[in-house]
């Protein structure tokens, strides 16, 4: 059970509370045991103090010296292509899926229902065909 | 004083009302930490009465200005010299806090004094606040953050309880 994600200078974290909830930012410095200084110049998060309890650490990091200016953070962020890496990660995709599901309107839900039944019809047809073949061969 | 919310830093300047014997009176300036302007003026008179021979009725406040932090995104180590009344006597203290602005550090100080020494806000007098260089800090709790390669894991992450009341497995409290 060794730890793999640390609160450290340059760690990318997902913010959980406040205006920037759901966005990612880099940890630039540690203020004290409960707060860090974060900055997300490429993700629209202003430089601010933030509670450690409200951040979720990601596996991504950038190389920046402590308390770097936003310009330096932006350069390192773009060099590591963090926005692209984040968007490709399953974590970000799951977050996007959840928000998409929450914002479906009635028509979208109707379309989803129709799409699900169509897919399930294909699946059950194929499964039944397979079952018939196996029962004929005496294997079921 | 009721140290409600985050305190603000005020620069209060006051003087004794001019009289025919003394047409030009000297100005006195104080740095006051208070929740609002009204309390700032009140604290100004409280301190000035103890230091000089004039009070609210015989003096006037010339200006009250809120002082904003010059660099609110730079982390500083604040050294706070204060004097407080305990149950059995009055003592001087030096405390250190790490924060972004003076008012937040002073607010932290008031909360901390209330927690550790049960000292109410009215019993605390802030003598001096100064940002201290990292090499000159004296408190280990502040000094432990002075590491350019600081790194620590989040152990014992307590998440909000989710799901049913009874579970087959104990929850994991480490944030991987």
PDB file of C-alpha atoms in Angstrom:
ATOM      1  CA  UNK A   1       0.000   0.000   0.000  1.00  0.00           C
ATOM      2  CA  UNK A   2       2.709   2.608  -0.682  1.00  0.00           C
ATOM      3  CA  UNK A   3       1.484   6.049  -1.590  1.00  0.00           C
ATOM      4  CA  UNK A   4       1.653   6.980  -5.252  1.00  0.00           C
ATOM      5  CA  UNK A   5       0.160  10.480  -5.274  1.00  0.00           C
ATOM      6  CA  UNK A   6       1.620  13.228  -3.139  1.00  0.00           C
ATOM      7  CA  UNK A   7       0.868  16.832  -2.361  1.00  0.00           C
ATOM      8  CA  UNK A   8       3.979  18.356  -3.949  1.00  0.00           C
ATOM      9  CA  UNK A   9       5.037  21.319  -6.018  1.00  0.00           C
ATOM     10  CA  UNK A  10       3.750  20.754  -9.538  1.00  0.00           C
ATOM     11  CA  UNK A  11       1.140  18.094  -8.755  1.00  0.00           C
ATOM     12  CA  UNK A  12      -2.036  18.480 -10.828  1.00  0.00           C
ATOM     13  CA  UNK A  13      -5.199  18.213  -8.763  1.00  0.00           C
ATOM     14  CA  UNK A  14      -8.930  18.285  -9.451  1.00  0.00           C
ATOM     15  CA  UNK A  15     -10.766  20.920  -7.441  1.00  0.00           C
ATOM     16  CA  UNK A  16     -13.892  19.816  -5.625  1.00  0.00           C
ATOM     17  CA  UNK A  17     -15.407  22.933  -4.130  1.00  0.00           C
ATOM     18  CA  UNK A  18     -16.225  26.491  -5.043  1.00  0.00           C
ATOM     19  CA  UNK A  19     -16.286  28.361  -8.319  1.00  0.00           C
ATOM     20  CA  UNK A  20     -13.614  26.227  -9.944  1.00  0.00           C
ATOM     21  CA  UNK A  21     -15.124  22.873  -8.926  1.00  0.00           C
ATOM     22  CA  UNK A  22     -14.388  20.194 -11.503  1.00  0.00           C
ATOM     23  CA  UNK A  23     -11.408  22.045 -13.001  1.00  0.00           C
ATOM     24  CA  UNK A  24      -7.769  21.069 -12.715  1.00  0.00           C
ATOM     25  CA  UNK A  25      -4.973  23.186 -11.272  1.00  0.00           C
ATOM     26  CA  UNK A  26      -1.333  22.757 -10.306  1.00  0.00           C
ATOM     27  CA  UNK A  27      -0.118  22.931  -6.708  1.00  0.00           C
ATOM     28  CA  UNK A  28       2.458  25.712  -6.674  1.00  0.00           C
ATOM     29  CA  UNK A  29       3.305  25.915  -2.992  1.00  0.00           C
ATOM     30  CA  UNK A  30       2.188  24.686   0.401  1.00  0.00           C
ATOM     31  CA  UNK A  31       0.949  27.332   2.834  1.00  0.00           C
ATOM     32  CA  UNK A  32       0.469  25.137   5.868  1.00  0.00           C
ATOM     33  CA  UNK A  33      -0.939  21.765   6.827  1.00  0.00           C
ATOM     34  CA  UNK A  34      -4.419  22.534   5.533  1.00  0.00           C
ATOM     35  CA  UNK A  35      -3.888  24.858   2.580  1.00  0.00           C
ATOM     36  CA  UNK A  36      -1.979  24.964  -0.688  1.00  0.00           C
ATOM     37  CA  UNK A  37      -1.420  27.667  -3.249  1.00  0.00           C
ATOM     38  CA  UNK A  38      -2.845  26.518  -6.586  1.00  0.00           C
ATOM     39  CA  UNK A  39      -2.766  27.957 -10.069  1.00  0.00           C
ATOM     40  CA  UNK A  40      -4.387  26.809 -13.299  1.00  0.00           C
ATOM     41  CA  UNK A  41      -3.481  29.340 -15.989  1.00  0.00           C
ATOM     42  CA  UNK A  42      -4.466  26.965 -18.809  1.00  0.00           C
ATOM     43  CA  UNK A  43      -7.638  25.689 -17.152  1.00  0.00           C
ATOM     44  CA  UNK A  44      -9.177  28.977 -16.050  1.00  0.00           C
ATOM     45  CA  UNK A  45      -8.398  28.685 -12.344  1.00  0.00           C
ATOM     46  CA  UNK A  46      -7.069  31.900 -10.791  1.00  0.00           C
ATOM     47  CA  UNK A  47      -4.079  31.707  -8.478  1.00  0.00           C
ATOM     48  CA  UNK A  48      -5.404  31.255  -4.956  1.00  0.00           C
ATOM     49  CA  UNK A  49      -5.129  29.536  -1.595  1.00  0.00           C
ATOM     50  CA  UNK A  50      -7.119  26.313  -1.500  1.00  0.00           C
ATOM     51  CA  UNK A  51      -7.990  23.777   1.191  1.00  0.00           C
ATOM     52  CA  UNK A  52      -6.212  20.418   0.870  1.00  0.00           C
ATOM     53  CA  UNK A  53      -9.430  18.683   1.869  1.00  0.00           C
ATOM     54  CA  UNK A  54     -11.068  19.944  -1.310  1.00  0.00           C
ATOM     55  CA  UNK A  55      -8.519  18.650  -3.800  1.00  0.00           C
ATOM     56  CA  UNK A  56      -8.244  15.249  -5.418  1.00  0.00           C
ATOM     57  CA  UNK A  57      -4.719  14.425  -6.583  1.00  0.00           C
ATOM     58  CA  UNK A  58      -4.159  13.142 -10.113  1.00  0.00           C
ATOM     59  CA  UNK A  59      -1.201  11.106 -11.387  1.00  0.00           C
ATOM     60  CA  UNK A  60      -0.038  14.083 -13.500  1.00  0.00           C
ATOM     61  CA  UNK A  61       2.758  16.429 -12.462  1.00  0.00           C
ATOM     62  CA  UNK A  62       4.698  19.310 -13.995  1.00  0.00           C
ATOM     63  CA  UNK A  63       8.182  20.469 -13.197  1.00  0.00           C
ATOM     64  CA  UNK A  64       8.054  23.935 -11.678  1.00  0.00           C
ATOM     65  CA  UNK A  65      10.039  25.589  -8.901  1.00  0.00           C
ATOM     66  CA  UNK A  66       8.035  26.492  -5.797  1.00  0.00           C
ATOM     67  CA  UNK A  67       5.890  29.669  -5.945  1.00  0.00           C
ATOM     68  CA  UNK A  68       6.573  30.166  -9.675  1.00  0.00           C
ATOM     69  CA  UNK A  69       4.752  32.877 -11.542  1.00  0.00           C
ATOM     70  CA  UNK A  70       1.729  31.970 -13.639  1.00  0.00           C
ATOM     71  CA  UNK A  71       3.769  32.504 -16.793  1.00  0.00           C
ATOM     72  CA  UNK A  72       6.272  29.801 -15.750  1.00  0.00           C
ATOM     73  CA  UNK A  73       3.439  27.446 -14.765  1.00  0.00           C
ATOM     74  CA  UNK A  74       1.748  27.988 -18.120  1.00  0.00           C
ATOM     75  CA  UNK A  75       4.980  27.199 -20.002  1.00  0.00           C
ATOM     76  CA  UNK A  76       5.529  23.974 -18.040  1.00  0.00           C
ATOM     77  CA  UNK A  77       1.847  23.021 -18.423  1.00  0.00           C
ATOM     78  CA  UNK A  78       1.992  23.422 -22.205  1.00  0.00           C
ATOM     79  CA  UNK A  79       5.355  21.628 -22.433  1.00  0.00           C
ATOM     80  CA  UNK A  80       3.901  18.574 -20.663  1.00  0.00           C
ATOM     81  CA  UNK A  81       0.626  18.868 -22.640  1.00  0.00           C
ATOM     82  CA  UNK A  82      -1.344  18.482 -19.416  1.00  0.00           C
ATOM     83  CA  UNK A  83      -4.692  19.629 -20.846  1.00  0.00           C
ATOM     84  CA  UNK A  84      -4.470  16.988 -23.570  1.00  0.00           C
ATOM     85  CA  UNK A  85      -3.301  14.237 -21.183  1.00  0.00           C
ATOM     86  CA  UNK A  86      -6.080  15.115 -18.755  1.00  0.00           C
ATOM     87  CA  UNK A  87      -8.782  15.079 -21.375  1.00  0.00           C
ATOM     88  CA  UNK A  88      -7.611  11.669 -22.604  1.00  0.00           C
ATOM     89  CA  UNK A  89      -7.651  10.183 -19.105  1.00  0.00           C
ATOM     90  CA  UNK A  90     -10.549   7.956 -18.103  1.00  0.00           C
ATOM     91  CA  UNK A  91     -11.083  10.123 -14.984  1.00  0.00           C
ATOM     92  CA  UNK A  92     -11.869  13.201 -17.086  1.00  0.00           C
ATOM     93  CA  UNK A  93     -14.002  11.157 -19.452  1.00  0.00           C
ATOM     94  CA  UNK A  94     -16.003   9.751 -16.542  1.00  0.00           C
ATOM     95  CA  UNK A  95     -16.546  13.260 -15.165  1.00  0.00           C
ATOM     96  CA  UNK A  96     -17.718  14.442 -18.588  1.00  0.00           C
ATOM     97  CA  UNK A  97     -20.047  11.459 -18.913  1.00  0.00           C
ATOM     98  CA  UNK A  98     -21.589  12.139 -15.489  1.00  0.00           C
ATOM     99  CA  UNK A  99     -22.263  15.785 -16.308  1.00  0.00           C
ATOM    100  CA  UNK A 100     -23.707  14.787 -19.685  1.00  0.00           C
ATOM    101  CA  UNK A 101     -26.032  12.301 -18.018  1.00  0.00           C
ATOM    102  CA  UNK A 102     -27.161  14.873 -15.441  1.00  0.00           C
ATOM    103  CA  UNK A 103     -27.989  17.439 -18.078  1.00  0.00           C
ATOM    104  CA  UNK A 104     -30.105  15.226 -20.339  1.00  0.00           C
ATOM    105  CA  UNK A 105     -33.509  16.624 -21.133  1.00  0.00           C
ATOM    106  CA  UNK A 106     -36.629  14.530 -21.616  1.00  0.00           C
ATOM    107  CA  UNK A 107     -36.099  14.147 -25.365  1.00  0.00           C
ATOM    108  CA  UNK A 108     -32.499  13.049 -24.804  1.00  0.00           C
ATOM    109  CA  UNK A 109     -33.659  10.454 -22.296  1.00  0.00           C
ATOM    110  CA  UNK A 110     -36.213   9.176 -24.815  1.00  0.00           C
ATOM    111  CA  UNK A 111     -33.473   8.915 -27.436  1.00  0.00           C
ATOM    112  CA  UNK A 112     -31.253   7.112 -24.908  1.00  0.00           C
ATOM    113  CA  UNK A 113     -34.044   4.637 -24.153  1.00  0.00           C
ATOM    114  CA  UNK A 114     -34.521   3.918 -27.855  1.00  0.00           C
ATOM    115  CA  UNK A 115     -30.765   3.514 -28.396  1.00  0.00           C
ATOM    116  CA  UNK A 116     -30.482   1.125 -25.428  1.00  0.00           C
ATOM    117  CA  UNK A 117     -33.348  -1.092 -26.611  1.00  0.00           C
ATOM    118  CA  UNK A 118     -31.891  -1.219 -30.121  1.00  0.00           C
ATOM    119  CA  UNK A 119     -28.486  -2.267 -28.778  1.00  0.00           C
ATOM    120  CA  UNK A 120     -29.949  -4.824 -26.368  1.00  0.00           C
ATOM    121  CA  UNK A 121     -32.038  -6.338 -29.181  1.00  0.00           C
ATOM    122  CA  UNK A 122     -28.884  -6.988 -31.210  1.00  0.00           C
ATOM    123  CA  UNK A 123     -27.128  -8.460 -28.166  1.00  0.00           C
ATOM    124  CA  UNK A 124     -29.965 -10.813 -27.167  1.00  0.00           C
ATOM    125  CA  UNK A 125     -30.380 -11.971 -30.768  1.00  0.00           C
ATOM    126  CA  UNK A 126     -26.691 -12.856 -30.990  1.00  0.00           C
ATOM    127  CA  UNK A 127     -26.744 -14.506 -27.540  1.00  0.00           C
ATOM    128  CA  UNK A 128     -29.825 -16.593 -28.382  1.00  0.00           C
ATOM    129  CA  UNK A 129     -28.277 -17.672 -31.711  1.00  0.00           C
ATOM    130  CA  UNK A 130     -25.124 -18.764 -29.874  1.00  0.00           C
ATOM    131  CA  UNK A 131     -27.175 -20.596 -27.209  1.00  0.00           C
ATOM    132  CA  UNK A 132     -29.122 -22.458 -29.909  1.00  0.00           C
ATOM    133  CA  UNK A 133     -25.886 -23.612 -31.564  1.00  0.00           C
ATOM    134  CA  UNK A 134     -24.431 -24.808 -28.218  1.00  0.00           C
ATOM    135  CA  UNK A 135     -27.631 -26.613 -27.117  1.00  0.00           C
ATOM    136  CA  UNK A 136     -27.779 -28.363 -30.512  1.00  0.00           C
ATOM    137  CA  UNK A 137     -24.165 -29.502 -29.957  1.00  0.00           C
ATOM    138  CA  UNK A 138     -25.199 -30.726 -26.501  1.00  0.00           C
ATOM    139  CA  UNK A 139     -22.837 -28.361 -24.666  1.00  0.00           C
ATOM    140  CA  UNK A 140     -25.420 -26.227 -22.862  1.00  0.00           C
TER     141      UNK A 140
ATOM    142  CA  UNK B   1     -14.148  43.264  20.610  1.00  0.00           C
ATOM    143  CA  UNK B   2     -15.874  40.460  18.804  1.00  0.00           C
ATOM    144  CA  UNK B   3     -13.366  39.123  16.248  1.00  0.00           C
ATOM    145  CA  UNK B   4     -16.087  38.017  13.844  1.00  0.00           C
ATOM    146  CA  UNK B   5     -15.314  36.750  10.352  1.00  0.00           C
ATOM    147  CA  UNK B   6     -11.934  37.683   8.923  1.00  0.00           C
ATOM    148  CA  UNK B   7     -10.492  40.837  10.402  1.00  0.00           C
ATOM    149  CA  UNK B   8      -9.375  43.710   8.202  1.00  0.00           C
ATOM    150  CA  UNK B   9      -6.387  45.964   8.645  1.00  0.00           C
ATOM    151  CA  UNK B  10      -7.232  49.628   9.192  1.00  0.00           C
ATOM    152  CA  UNK B  11      -4.973  52.633   9.463  1.00  0.00           C
ATOM    153  CA  UNK B  12      -6.654  55.011  11.899  1.00  0.00           C
ATOM    154  CA  UNK B  13      -5.348  58.539  12.414  1.00  0.00           C
ATOM    155  CA  UNK B  14      -6.694  60.724  15.187  1.00  0.00           C
ATOM    156  CA  UNK B  15      -5.837  63.800  17.157  1.00  0.00           C
ATOM    157  CA  UNK B  16      -6.867  65.782  20.178  1.00  0.00           C
ATOM    158  CA  UNK B  17      -9.344  68.508  19.316  1.00  0.00           C
ATOM    159  CA  UNK B  18      -7.524  71.850  18.933  1.00  0.00           C
ATOM    160  CA  UNK B  19      -8.113  74.376  21.701  1.00  0.00           C
ATOM    161  CA  UNK B  20      -7.254  78.091  21.953  1.00  0.00           C
ATOM    162  CA  UNK B  21      -4.137  77.152  24.027  1.00  0.00           C
ATOM    163  CA  UNK B  22      -3.102  74.446  21.565  1.00  0.00           C
ATOM    164  CA  UNK B  23      -4.262  75.285  18.051  1.00  0.00           C
ATOM    165  CA  UNK B  24      -2.093  72.604  16.342  1.00  0.00           C
ATOM    166  CA  UNK B  25      -2.359  69.167  17.920  1.00  0.00           C
ATOM    167  CA  UNK B  26      -0.150  66.235  16.844  1.00  0.00           C
ATOM    168  CA  UNK B  27      -1.642  63.379  14.835  1.00  0.00           C
ATOM    169  CA  UNK B  28      -1.458  59.801  16.067  1.00  0.00           C
ATOM    170  CA  UNK B  29      -1.646  56.837  13.742  1.00  0.00           C
ATOM    171  CA  UNK B  30      -2.413  53.220  14.632  1.00  0.00           C
ATOM    172  CA  UNK B  31      -2.636  49.965  12.752  1.00  0.00           C
ATOM    173  CA  UNK B  32      -5.859  48.337  13.982  1.00  0.00           C
ATOM    174  CA  UNK B  33      -7.213  44.896  13.104  1.00  0.00           C
ATOM    175  CA  UNK B  34     -10.995  44.878  13.333  1.00  0.00           C
ATOM    176  CA  UNK B  35     -14.005  43.314  11.587  1.00  0.00           C
ATOM    177  CA  UNK B  36     -15.257  46.688  10.374  1.00  0.00           C
ATOM    178  CA  UNK B  37     -14.661  50.448  10.485  1.00  0.00           C
ATOM    179  CA  UNK B  38     -16.867  51.068  13.509  1.00  0.00           C
ATOM    180  CA  UNK B  39     -14.985  48.601  15.668  1.00  0.00           C
ATOM    181  CA  UNK B  40     -11.684  49.922  14.273  1.00  0.00           C
ATOM    182  CA  UNK B  41     -12.471  53.428  15.503  1.00  0.00           C
ATOM    183  CA  UNK B  42     -13.569  52.085  18.849  1.00  0.00           C
ATOM    184  CA  UNK B  43     -10.349  50.114  19.297  1.00  0.00           C
ATOM    185  CA  UNK B  44      -8.354  53.169  18.288  1.00  0.00           C
ATOM    186  CA  UNK B  45      -9.851  55.129  21.162  1.00  0.00           C
ATOM    187  CA  UNK B  46      -9.359  52.190  23.526  1.00  0.00           C
ATOM    188  CA  UNK B  47      -5.619  52.141  22.841  1.00  0.00           C
ATOM    189  CA  UNK B  48      -5.142  55.858  22.626  1.00  0.00           C
ATOM    190  CA  UNK B  49      -6.793  56.484  25.979  1.00  0.00           C
ATOM    191  CA  UNK B  50      -4.168  54.204  27.528  1.00  0.00           C
ATOM    192  CA  UNK B  51      -1.294  56.006  25.795  1.00  0.00           C
ATOM    193  CA  UNK B  52      -2.214  59.673  25.664  1.00  0.00           C
ATOM    194  CA  UNK B  53      -4.371  62.042  27.638  1.00  0.00           C
ATOM    195  CA  UNK B  54      -7.348  62.350  25.303  1.00  0.00           C
ATOM    196  CA  UNK B  55     -10.402  60.344  24.464  1.00  0.00           C
ATOM    197  CA  UNK B  56     -13.302  60.164  22.029  1.00  0.00           C
ATOM    198  CA  UNK B  57     -15.094  63.162  23.477  1.00  0.00           C
ATOM    199  CA  UNK B  58     -11.992  65.357  23.511  1.00  0.00           C
ATOM    200  CA  UNK B  59     -10.559  64.150  20.210  1.00  0.00           C
ATOM    201  CA  UNK B  60     -11.456  63.449  16.622  1.00  0.00           C
ATOM    202  CA  UNK B  61     -10.623  60.758  14.124  1.00  0.00           C
ATOM    203  CA  UNK B  62      -9.035  62.281  11.058  1.00  0.00           C
ATOM    204  CA  UNK B  63      -9.040  59.254   8.802  1.00  0.00           C
ATOM    205  CA  UNK B  64      -9.868  55.539   8.744  1.00  0.00           C
ATOM    206  CA  UNK B  65      -8.503  53.625   5.770  1.00  0.00           C
ATOM    207  CA  UNK B  66      -8.646  49.938   5.038  1.00  0.00           C
ATOM    208  CA  UNK B  67      -5.190  48.696   4.112  1.00  0.00           C
ATOM    209  CA  UNK B  68      -5.195  45.969   1.479  1.00  0.00           C
ATOM    210  CA  UNK B  69      -2.390  43.442   1.186  1.00  0.00           C
ATOM    211  CA  UNK B  70       0.354  44.485  -1.224  1.00  0.00           C
ATOM    212  CA  UNK B  71       1.125  40.965  -2.433  1.00  0.00           C
ATOM    213  CA  UNK B  72      -1.886  38.762  -1.648  1.00  0.00           C
ATOM    214  CA  UNK B  73      -0.554  35.767  -3.599  1.00  0.00           C
ATOM    215  CA  UNK B  74       2.833  35.543  -1.901  1.00  0.00           C
ATOM    216  CA  UNK B  75       3.105  33.214   1.087  1.00  0.00           C
ATOM    217  CA  UNK B  76       4.595  34.932   4.108  1.00  0.00           C
ATOM    218  CA  UNK B  77       5.580  33.930   7.616  1.00  0.00           C
ATOM    219  CA  UNK B  78       4.027  36.367  10.064  1.00  0.00           C
ATOM    220  CA  UNK B  79       5.488  36.976  13.506  1.00  0.00           C
ATOM    221  CA  UNK B  80       2.881  38.363  15.911  1.00  0.00           C
ATOM    222  CA  UNK B  81       3.810  39.949  19.228  1.00  0.00           C
ATOM    223  CA  UNK B  82       0.819  40.154  21.517  1.00  0.00           C
ATOM    224  CA  UNK B  83      -0.256  40.662  25.093  1.00  0.00           C
ATOM    225  CA  UNK B  84      -3.194  38.826  26.602  1.00  0.00           C
ATOM    226  CA  UNK B  85      -4.995  38.413  29.912  1.00  0.00           C
ATOM    227  CA  UNK B  86      -5.240  34.900  31.208  1.00  0.00           C
ATOM    228  CA  UNK B  87      -7.295  33.883  34.206  1.00  0.00           C
ATOM    229  CA  UNK B  88      -4.452  34.586  36.609  1.00  0.00           C
ATOM    230  CA  UNK B  89      -2.385  37.328  35.029  1.00  0.00           C
ATOM    231  CA  UNK B  90      -1.365  39.088  31.843  1.00  0.00           C
ATOM    232  CA  UNK B  91       1.409  37.772  29.593  1.00  0.00           C
ATOM    233  CA  UNK B  92       3.374  38.655  26.478  1.00  0.00           C
ATOM    234  CA  UNK B  93       3.605  36.195  23.645  1.00  0.00           C
ATOM    235  CA  UNK B  94       5.239  35.736  20.295  1.00  0.00           C
ATOM    236  CA  UNK B  95       3.415  33.557  17.799  1.00  0.00           C
ATOM    237  CA  UNK B  96       4.058  32.680  14.173  1.00  0.00           C
ATOM    238  CA  UNK B  97       1.626  31.928  11.368  1.00  0.00           C
ATOM    239  CA  UNK B  98       2.070  31.191   7.703  1.00  0.00           C
ATOM    240  CA  UNK B  99      -0.441  32.946   5.499  1.00  0.00           C
ATOM    241  CA  UNK B 100      -1.008  35.118   2.445  1.00  0.00           C
ATOM    242  CA  UNK B 101      -2.082  38.366   4.112  1.00  0.00           C
ATOM    243  CA  UNK B 102      -1.700  40.057   7.485  1.00  0.00           C
ATOM    244  CA  UNK B 103      -5.408  40.170   8.294  1.00  0.00           C
ATOM    245  CA  UNK B 104      -5.800  36.443   7.699  1.00  0.00           C
ATOM    246  CA  UNK B 105      -2.774  35.736   9.915  1.00  0.00           C
ATOM    247  CA  UNK B 106      -4.159  37.945  12.706  1.00  0.00           C
ATOM    248  CA  UNK B 107      -7.569  36.272  12.408  1.00  0.00           C
ATOM    249  CA  UNK B 108      -5.803  32.905  12.673  1.00  0.00           C
ATOM    250  CA  UNK B 109      -4.023  34.234  15.769  1.00  0.00           C
ATOM    251  CA  UNK B 110      -7.258  35.247  17.483  1.00  0.00           C
ATOM    252  CA  UNK B 111      -8.827  31.874  16.737  1.00  0.00           C
ATOM    253  CA  UNK B 112      -5.699  30.067  17.900  1.00  0.00           C
ATOM    254  CA  UNK B 113      -5.518  32.055  21.163  1.00  0.00           C
ATOM    255  CA  UNK B 114      -9.153  31.269  21.827  1.00  0.00           C
ATOM    256  CA  UNK B 115      -8.556  27.601  21.203  1.00  0.00           C
ATOM    257  CA  UNK B 116      -5.252  27.110  22.997  1.00  0.00           C
ATOM    258  CA  UNK B 117      -5.561  29.594  25.865  1.00  0.00           C
ATOM    259  CA  UNK B 118      -9.307  30.309  26.034  1.00  0.00           C
ATOM    260  CA  UNK B 119      -8.379  33.966  25.548  1.00  0.00           C
ATOM    261  CA  UNK B 120     -11.308  36.051  24.347  1.00  0.00           C
ATOM    262  CA  UNK B 121     -10.753  38.768  21.737  1.00  0.00           C
ATOM    263  CA  UNK B 122     -11.294  41.588  24.222  1.00  0.00           C
ATOM    264  CA  UNK B 123      -8.425  40.264  26.342  1.00  0.00           C
ATOM    265  CA  UNK B 124      -5.917  40.255  23.476  1.00  0.00           C
ATOM    266  CA  UNK B 125      -3.853  43.254  22.388  1.00  0.00           C
ATOM    267  CA  UNK B 126      -1.786  42.931  19.237  1.00  0.00           C
ATOM    268  CA  UNK B 127       1.473  44.780  19.821  1.00  0.00           C
ATOM    269  CA  UNK B 128       3.205  44.180  16.498  1.00  0.00           C
ATOM    270  CA  UNK B 129       2.852  42.106  13.318  1.00  0.00           C
ATOM    271  CA  UNK B 130       5.647  41.656  10.847  1.00  0.00           C
ATOM    272  CA  UNK B 131       6.433  39.319   7.990  1.00  0.00           C
ATOM    273  CA  UNK B 132       9.487  37.360   9.089  1.00  0.00           C
ATOM    274  CA  UNK B 133      12.159  35.911   6.789  1.00  0.00           C
ATOM    275  CA  UNK B 134      12.096  32.135   6.668  1.00  0.00           C
ATOM    276  CA  UNK B 135      15.543  31.835   8.246  1.00  0.00           C
ATOM    277  CA  UNK B 136      14.481  33.932  11.236  1.00  0.00           C
ATOM    278  CA  UNK B 137      11.341  31.987  12.125  1.00  0.00           C
ATOM    279  CA  UNK B 138      11.301  30.363  15.528  1.00  0.00           C
ATOM    280  CA  UNK B 139       8.388  27.941  15.499  1.00  0.00           C
ATOM    281  CA  UNK B 140       8.861  24.376  14.179  1.00  0.00           C
ATOM    282  CA  UNK B 141       5.293  24.184  12.856  1.00  0.00           C
ATOM    283  CA  UNK B 142       6.070  27.064  10.491  1.00  0.00           C
ATOM    284  CA  UNK B 143       9.622  25.924   9.739  1.00  0.00           C
ATOM    285  CA  UNK B 144       8.493  22.476   8.613  1.00  0.00           C
ATOM    286  CA  UNK B 145       6.900  24.105   5.539  1.00  0.00           C
ATOM    287  CA  UNK B 146      10.204  25.693   4.511  1.00  0.00           C
ATOM    288  CA  UNK B 147      11.173  22.986   2.070  1.00  0.00           C
ATOM    289  CA  UNK B 148      11.557  23.717  -1.619  1.00  0.00           C
ATOM    290  CA  UNK B 149      10.895  20.037  -2.401  1.00  0.00           C
ATOM    291  CA  UNK B 150       8.053  19.573   0.051  1.00  0.00           C
ATOM    292  CA  UNK B 151       6.120  16.383  -0.539  1.00  0.00           C
ATOM    293  CA  UNK B 152       3.605  14.507   1.569  1.00  0.00           C
ATOM    294  CA  UNK B 153       0.804  12.021   0.971  1.00  0.00           C
ATOM    295  CA  UNK B 154      -2.772  12.465   2.080  1.00  0.00           C
ATOM    296  CA  UNK B 155      -3.154   9.840   4.752  1.00  0.00           C
ATOM    297  CA  UNK B 156      -6.451   9.147   6.537  1.00  0.00           C
ATOM    298  CA  UNK B 157      -8.721  10.724   3.972  1.00  0.00           C
ATOM    299  CA  UNK B 158     -12.160  10.843   5.567  1.00  0.00           C
ATOM    300  CA  UNK B 159     -14.749  10.879   2.804  1.00  0.00           C
ATOM    301  CA  UNK B 160     -18.382  11.808   3.287  1.00  0.00           C
ATOM    302  CA  UNK B 161     -20.324   8.679   4.049  1.00  0.00           C
ATOM    303  CA  UNK B 162     -21.818   7.247   0.907  1.00  0.00           C
ATOM    304  CA  UNK B 163     -23.995   4.233   0.287  1.00  0.00           C
ATOM    305  CA  UNK B 164     -25.800   2.096   2.797  1.00  0.00           C
ATOM    306  CA  UNK B 165     -25.429   2.025   6.555  1.00  0.00           C
ATOM    307  CA  UNK B 166     -24.003  -1.509   6.638  1.00  0.00           C
ATOM    308  CA  UNK B 167     -21.152  -2.614   4.408  1.00  0.00           C
ATOM    309  CA  UNK B 168     -19.295  -5.875   3.951  1.00  0.00           C
ATOM    310  CA  UNK B 169     -15.863  -4.205   3.905  1.00  0.00           C
ATOM    311  CA  UNK B 170     -14.288  -1.451   6.037  1.00  0.00           C
ATOM    312  CA  UNK B 171     -13.742   1.736   4.043  1.00  0.00           C
ATOM    313  CA  UNK B 172     -10.267   2.633   2.797  1.00  0.00           C
ATOM    314  CA  UNK B 173      -9.164   5.900   4.312  1.00  0.00           C
ATOM    315  CA  UNK B 174      -6.017   6.475   2.327  1.00  0.00           C
ATOM    316  CA  UNK B 175      -6.243   8.571  -0.819  1.00  0.00           C
ATOM    317  CA  UNK B 176      -4.191   6.765  -3.415  1.00  0.00           C
TER     318      UNK B 176
END
